[in-house]
Amino acid sequence: MPEQPAFRPHHIAIVMDGNGRWAKKRMLPRVAGHKQGVTSLRRMVEAVGARGVRVLSVFAFSSENWNRPDEEVSGLMQLLATALAKEVPSLSRAGVRIHFIGERSGLSDKLRAGLEQAETQTQQNDKLILNVCFNYGGRWDIAQAARRAAEAGEALTEAVLDRYMALAHVPDPDLLIRTGGEKRISNFLIWQAAYAELYFSNRLWPDFDEAALDEALADFAGRERRFGLTSEQVTRPNPSAQGKSEGREHA
Ligand code: IPE
Ligand code: IPE
Ligand code: MG
């Protein structure tokens, strides 16, 4: 019998944590760690695309990260501007469609224009969707979805809120990876990750390479996703129940 392809996630979400500690270990300023983090992200985009993953959502700057020292916050804003100029053309050539997810009103006009330009420039691409969550918080997301749904006069049901959430253009993440050793969500996709498989790596984000990704994928392939059902229901599905989990399972 031919070997089954490994059970692979359609959508991976990553909390890219550990840049500061990576820099500290080398007696470098924290911003140097973030810079190395951008290199790591560039490598990871290639790596997930090569492994057939269709959506990658990364946490780049949280609603709470504004409370860091001014120097680090401005360094991160600068780094985003540099990355837009340096990385977007090659990402676009590689077929990556970029979306920036998060509250834009706190960002400079120039940065906002850069985000819009990157989205427009890559909107025809369809190899991989890259959602860069910047000035994002899961609570912000739920609140903005509820506000917009209410403004449109819609009932606040789960299905309606789902349509207004910031990641409504993609299915929910199947696998959520956090690097850097902490075992928490830190206000990332708290709505969308309801049934994501969680994977925690002790590697710092700049050190998270292809081999580390493959370890995470192998771990994921061994999980049994039950979505509230029993193990027997999942392994021997009742034909009448088929389609209920549509969009959530991806071979
Ligand atoms: C994650 O790395 C990146 C951002 C939060 C912007 P950290 O900067 O949190 O790195 P550590 O956790 O201090 O090592
Ligand atoms: C989460 O990391 C945010 C990003 C990776 C952008 P943090 O370093 O901010 O999370 P906490 O503070 O350790 O929970
Ligand atoms: Mg951190």
PDB file of N, CA, C and O in Angstrom, residues 1-44:
ATOM      1  N   MET A   1       0.848  -1.201   0.000  1.00  0.00           N
ATOM      2  CA  MET A   1       0.000   0.000   0.000  1.00  0.00           C
ATOM      3  C   MET A   1       0.882   1.249   0.000  1.00  0.00           C
ATOM      4  O   MET A   1       1.875   1.296   0.728  1.00  0.00           O
ATOM      5  N   PRO A   2       0.544   2.255  -0.826  1.00  0.00           N
ATOM      6  CA  PRO A   2       1.379   3.460  -0.794  1.00  0.00           C
ATOM      7  C   PRO A   2       1.308   4.134   0.569  1.00  0.00           C
ATOM      8  O   PRO A   2       0.265   4.085   1.241  1.00  0.00           O
ATOM      9  N   GLU A   3       2.409   4.759   0.965  1.00  0.00           N
ATOM     10  CA  GLU A   3       2.450   5.402   2.275  1.00  0.00           C
ATOM     11  C   GLU A   3       1.557   6.648   2.279  1.00  0.00           C
ATOM     12  O   GLU A   3       1.516   7.386   1.299  1.00  0.00           O
ATOM     13  N   GLN A   4       0.816   6.821   3.351  1.00  0.00           N
ATOM     14  CA  GLN A   4      -0.025   8.018   3.474  1.00  0.00           C
ATOM     15  C   GLN A   4       0.868   9.245   3.658  1.00  0.00           C
ATOM     16  O   GLN A   4       1.868   9.166   4.365  1.00  0.00           O
ATOM     17  N   PRO A   5       0.510  10.385   3.033  1.00  0.00           N
ATOM     18  CA  PRO A   5       1.302  11.580   3.314  1.00  0.00           C
ATOM     19  C   PRO A   5       1.135  11.978   4.786  1.00  0.00           C
ATOM     20  O   PRO A   5       0.090  11.715   5.382  1.00  0.00           O
ATOM     21  N   ALA A   6       2.177  12.557   5.356  1.00  0.00           N
ATOM     22  CA  ALA A   6       2.106  12.931   6.770  1.00  0.00           C
ATOM     23  C   ALA A   6       0.967  13.926   6.982  1.00  0.00           C
ATOM     24  O   ALA A   6       0.705  14.761   6.127  1.00  0.00           O
ATOM     25  N   PHE A   7       0.279  13.810   8.114  1.00  0.00           N
ATOM     26  CA  PHE A   7      -0.807  14.711   8.468  1.00  0.00           C
ATOM     27  C   PHE A   7      -0.208  16.088   8.724  1.00  0.00           C
ATOM     28  O   PHE A   7       0.624  16.264   9.610  1.00  0.00           O
ATOM     29  N   ARG A   8      -0.584  17.013   7.885  1.00  0.00           N
ATOM     30  CA  ARG A   8       0.107  18.303   7.863  1.00  0.00           C
ATOM     31  C   ARG A   8      -0.854  19.456   8.144  1.00  0.00           C
ATOM     32  O   ARG A   8      -1.983  19.443   7.662  1.00  0.00           O
ATOM     33  N   PRO A   9      -0.425  20.454   8.899  1.00  0.00           N
ATOM     34  CA  PRO A   9      -1.333  21.580   9.149  1.00  0.00           C
ATOM     35  C   PRO A   9      -1.507  22.447   7.903  1.00  0.00           C
ATOM     36  O   PRO A   9      -0.571  22.646   7.147  1.00  0.00           O
ATOM     37  N   HIS A  10      -2.698  22.946   7.728  1.00  0.00           N
ATOM     38  CA  HIS A  10      -2.984  23.894   6.645  1.00  0.00           C
ATOM     39  C   HIS A  10      -2.533  25.294   7.083  1.00  0.00           C
ATOM     40  O   HIS A  10      -1.990  26.059   6.308  1.00  0.00           O
ATOM     41  N   HIS A  11      -2.778  25.600   8.350  1.00  0.00           N
ATOM     42  CA  HIS A  11      -2.495  26.933   8.901  1.00  0.00           C
ATOM     43  C   HIS A  11      -1.663  26.804  10.180  1.00  0.00           C
ATOM     44  O   HIS A  11      -2.089  26.164  11.140  1.00  0.00           O
ATOM     45  N   ILE A  12      -0.488  27.394  10.173  1.00  0.00           N
ATOM     46  CA  ILE A  12       0.373  27.424  11.377  1.00  0.00           C
ATOM     47  C   ILE A  12       0.412  28.850  11.910  1.00  0.00           C
ATOM     48  O   ILE A  12       0.570  29.807  11.144  1.00  0.00           O
ATOM     49  N   ALA A  13       0.257  28.980  13.211  1.00  0.00           N
ATOM     50  CA  ALA A  13       0.403  30.290  13.867  1.00  0.00           C
ATOM     51  C   ALA A  13       1.628  30.206  14.782  1.00  0.00           C
ATOM     52  O   ALA A  13       1.867  29.165  15.394  1.00  0.00           O
ATOM     53  N   ILE A  14       2.397  31.286  14.839  1.00  0.00           N
ATOM     54  CA  ILE A  14       3.618  31.256  15.671  1.00  0.00           C
ATOM     55  C   ILE A  14       3.739  32.502  16.548  1.00  0.00           C
ATOM     56  O   ILE A  14       3.643  33.632  16.056  1.00  0.00           O
ATOM     57  N   VAL A  15       3.966  32.279  17.838  1.00  0.00           N
ATOM     58  CA  VAL A  15       4.373  33.356  18.745  1.00  0.00           C
ATOM     59  C   VAL A  15       5.899  33.361  18.705  1.00  0.00           C
ATOM     60  O   VAL A  15       6.551  32.465  19.260  1.00  0.00           O
ATOM     61  N   MET A  16       6.440  34.333  17.995  1.00  0.00           N
ATOM     62  CA  MET A  16       7.897  34.363  17.757  1.00  0.00           C
ATOM     63  C   MET A  16       8.575  34.992  18.977  1.00  0.00           C
ATOM     64  O   MET A  16       8.892  36.175  18.986  1.00  0.00           O
ATOM     65  N   ASP A  17       8.814  34.195  20.004  1.00  0.00           N
ATOM     66  CA  ASP A  17       9.326  34.762  21.261  1.00  0.00           C
ATOM     67  C   ASP A  17      10.783  34.360  21.496  1.00  0.00           C
ATOM     68  O   ASP A  17      11.206  33.276  21.098  1.00  0.00           O
ATOM     69  N   GLY A  18      11.519  35.242  22.154  1.00  0.00           N
ATOM     70  CA  GLY A  18      12.891  34.914  22.557  1.00  0.00           C
ATOM     71  C   GLY A  18      13.973  35.765  21.914  1.00  0.00           C
ATOM     72  O   GLY A  18      15.162  35.524  22.137  1.00  0.00           O
ATOM     73  N   ASN A  19      13.576  36.769  21.143  1.00  0.00           N
ATOM     74  CA  ASN A  19      14.580  37.625  20.484  1.00  0.00           C
ATOM     75  C   ASN A  19      15.459  38.362  21.495  1.00  0.00           C
ATOM     76  O   ASN A  19      16.671  38.482  21.313  1.00  0.00           O
ATOM     77  N   GLY A  20      14.829  38.868  22.545  1.00  0.00           N
ATOM     78  CA  GLY A  20      15.562  39.646  23.546  1.00  0.00           C
ATOM     79  C   GLY A  20      16.615  38.786  24.241  1.00  0.00           C
ATOM     80  O   GLY A  20      17.765  39.197  24.425  1.00  0.00           O
ATOM     81  N   ARG A  21      16.222  37.554  24.610  1.00  0.00           N
ATOM     82  CA  ARG A  21      17.166  36.660  25.291  1.00  0.00           C
ATOM     83  C   ARG A  21      18.283  36.218  24.353  1.00  0.00           C
ATOM     84  O   ARG A  21      19.437  36.059  24.768  1.00  0.00           O
ATOM     85  N   TRP A  22      17.958  36.053  23.086  1.00  0.00           N
ATOM     86  CA  TRP A  22      18.976  35.689  22.089  1.00  0.00           C
ATOM     87  C   TRP A  22      20.046  36.791  22.052  1.00  0.00           C
ATOM     88  O   TRP A  22      21.251  36.497  22.040  1.00  0.00           O
ATOM     89  N   ALA A  23      19.612  38.037  22.061  1.00  0.00           N
ATOM     90  CA  ALA A  23      20.553  39.163  22.014  1.00  0.00           C
ATOM     91  C   ALA A  23      21.351  39.255  23.323  1.00  0.00           C
ATOM     92  O   ALA A  23      22.572  39.437  23.318  1.00  0.00           O
ATOM     93  N   LYS A  24      20.649  39.080  24.433  1.00  0.00           N
ATOM     94  CA  LYS A  24      21.301  39.206  25.739  1.00  0.00           C
ATOM     95  C   LYS A  24      22.438  38.193  25.883  1.00  0.00           C
ATOM     96  O   LYS A  24      23.519  38.515  26.404  1.00  0.00           O
ATOM     97  N   LYS A  25      22.207  36.976  25.422  1.00  0.00           N
ATOM     98  CA  LYS A  25      23.239  35.926  25.488  1.00  0.00           C
ATOM     99  C   LYS A  25      24.505  36.329  24.757  1.00  0.00           C
ATOM    100  O   LYS A  25      25.595  35.854  25.055  1.00  0.00           O
ATOM    101  N   ARG A  26      24.336  37.191  23.781  1.00  0.00           N
ATOM    102  CA  ARG A  26      25.482  37.651  22.972  1.00  0.00           C
ATOM    103  C   ARG A  26      25.941  39.042  23.346  1.00  0.00           C
ATOM    104  O   ARG A  26      26.700  39.666  22.601  1.00  0.00           O
ATOM    105  N   MET A  27      25.433  39.565  24.453  1.00  0.00           N
ATOM    106  CA  MET A  27      25.750  40.918  24.923  1.00  0.00           C
ATOM    107  C   MET A  27      25.420  41.976  23.862  1.00  0.00           C
ATOM    108  O   MET A  27      26.112  42.976  23.728  1.00  0.00           O
ATOM    109  N   LEU A  28      24.357  41.737  23.119  1.00  0.00           N
ATOM    110  CA  LEU A  28      23.932  42.684  22.076  1.00  0.00           C
ATOM    111  C   LEU A  28      22.689  43.434  22.558  1.00  0.00           C
ATOM    112  O   LEU A  28      21.970  42.948  23.443  1.00  0.00           O
ATOM    113  N   PRO A  29      22.389  44.587  21.975  1.00  0.00           N
ATOM    114  CA  PRO A  29      21.127  45.253  22.325  1.00  0.00           C
ATOM    115  C   PRO A  29      19.928  44.417  21.876  1.00  0.00           C
ATOM    116  O   PRO A  29      20.028  43.666  20.904  1.00  0.00           O
ATOM    117  N   ARG A  30      18.801  44.568  22.570  1.00  0.00           N
ATOM    118  CA  ARG A  30      17.607  43.757  22.261  1.00  0.00           C
ATOM    119  C   ARG A  30      17.187  43.881  20.797  1.00  0.00           C
ATOM    120  O   ARG A  30      16.741  42.920  20.184  1.00  0.00           O
ATOM    121  N   VAL A  31      17.353  45.092  20.264  1.00  0.00           N
ATOM    122  CA  VAL A  31      16.926  45.302  18.875  1.00  0.00           C
ATOM    123  C   VAL A  31      17.707  44.397  17.909  1.00  0.00           C
ATOM    124  O   VAL A  31      17.165  43.969  16.880  1.00  0.00           O
ATOM    125  N   ALA A  32      18.958  44.067  18.259  1.00  0.00           N
ATOM    126  CA  ALA A  32      19.739  43.157  17.408  1.00  0.00           C
ATOM    127  C   ALA A  32      19.063  41.778  17.375  1.00  0.00           C
ATOM    128  O   ALA A  32      19.086  41.087  16.347  1.00  0.00           O
ATOM    129  N   GLY A  33      18.462  41.405  18.474  1.00  0.00           N
ATOM    130  CA  GLY A  33      17.720  40.136  18.518  1.00  0.00           C
ATOM    131  C   GLY A  33      16.492  40.185  17.607  1.00  0.00           C
ATOM    132  O   GLY A  33      16.176  39.216  16.912  1.00  0.00           O
ATOM    133  N   HIS A  34      15.815  41.330  17.612  1.00  0.00           N
ATOM    134  CA  HIS A  34      14.635  41.461  16.745  1.00  0.00           C
ATOM    135  C   HIS A  34      15.045  41.416  15.273  1.00  0.00           C
ATOM    136  O   HIS A  34      14.336  40.863  14.442  1.00  0.00           O
ATOM    137  N   LYS A  35      16.201  42.011  14.990  1.00  0.00           N
ATOM    138  CA  LYS A  35      16.689  42.004  13.613  1.00  0.00           C
ATOM    139  C   LYS A  35      16.943  40.559  13.168  1.00  0.00           C
ATOM    140  O   LYS A  35      16.557  40.144  12.079  1.00  0.00           O
ATOM    141  N   GLN A  36      17.571  39.798  14.042  1.00  0.00           N
ATOM    142  CA  GLN A  36      17.809  38.383  13.731  1.00  0.00           C
ATOM    143  C   GLN A  36      16.472  37.632  13.623  1.00  0.00           C
ATOM    144  O   GLN A  36      16.353  36.681  12.858  1.00  0.00           O
ATOM    145  N   GLY A  37      15.487  38.114  14.366  1.00  0.00           N
ATOM    146  CA  GLY A  37      14.145  37.519  14.304  1.00  0.00           C
ATOM    147  C   GLY A  37      13.517  37.684  12.924  1.00  0.00           C
ATOM    148  O   GLY A  37      12.795  36.795  12.454  1.00  0.00           O
ATOM    149  N   VAL A  38      13.786  38.794  12.278  1.00  0.00           N
ATOM    150  CA  VAL A  38      13.259  39.008  10.922  1.00  0.00           C
ATOM    151  C   VAL A  38      13.893  37.995   9.962  1.00  0.00           C
ATOM    152  O   VAL A  38      13.209  37.399   9.124  1.00  0.00           O
ATOM    153  N   THR A  39      15.207  37.772  10.118  1.00  0.00           N
ATOM    154  CA  THR A  39      15.897  36.772   9.282  1.00  0.00           C
ATOM    155  C   THR A  39      15.285  35.390   9.498  1.00  0.00           C
ATOM    156  O   THR A  39      15.066  34.628   8.557  1.00  0.00           O
ATOM    157  N   SER A  40      15.002  35.084  10.751  1.00  0.00           N
ATOM    158  CA  SER A  40      14.409  33.785  11.076  1.00  0.00           C
ATOM    159  C   SER A  40      13.024  33.656  10.439  1.00  0.00           C
ATOM    160  O   SER A  40      12.659  32.592   9.921  1.00  0.00           O
ATOM    161  N   LEU A  41      12.262  34.743  10.451  1.00  0.00           N
ATOM    162  CA  LEU A  41      10.921  34.718   9.850  1.00  0.00           C
ATOM    163  C   LEU A  41      11.024  34.498   8.345  1.00  0.00           C
ATOM    164  O   LEU A  41      10.263  33.708   7.770  1.00  0.00           O
ATOM    165  N   ARG A  42      11.983  35.183   7.725  1.00  0.00           N
ATOM    166  CA  ARG A  42      12.151  35.037   6.268  1.00  0.00           C
ATOM    167  C   ARG A  42      12.425  33.572   5.913  1.00  0.00           C
ATOM    168  O   ARG A  42      11.858  33.027   4.978  1.00  0.00           O
ATOM    169  N   ARG A  43      13.289  32.931   6.736  1.00  0.00           N
ATOM    170  CA  ARG A  43      13.628  31.524   6.521  1.00  0.00           C
ATOM    171  C   ARG A  43      12.402  30.633   6.749  1.00  0.00           C
ATOM    172  O   ARG A  43      12.158  29.670   6.019  1.00  0.00           O
ATOM    173  N   MET A  44      11.628  30.980   7.764  1.00  0.00           N
ATOM    174  CA  MET A  44      10.463  30.142   8.101  1.00  0.00           C
ATOM    175  C   MET A  44       9.383  30.221   7.028  1.00  0.00           C
ATOM    176  O   MET A  44       8.696  29.238   6.757  1.00  0.00           O
TER     177      MET A  44
END
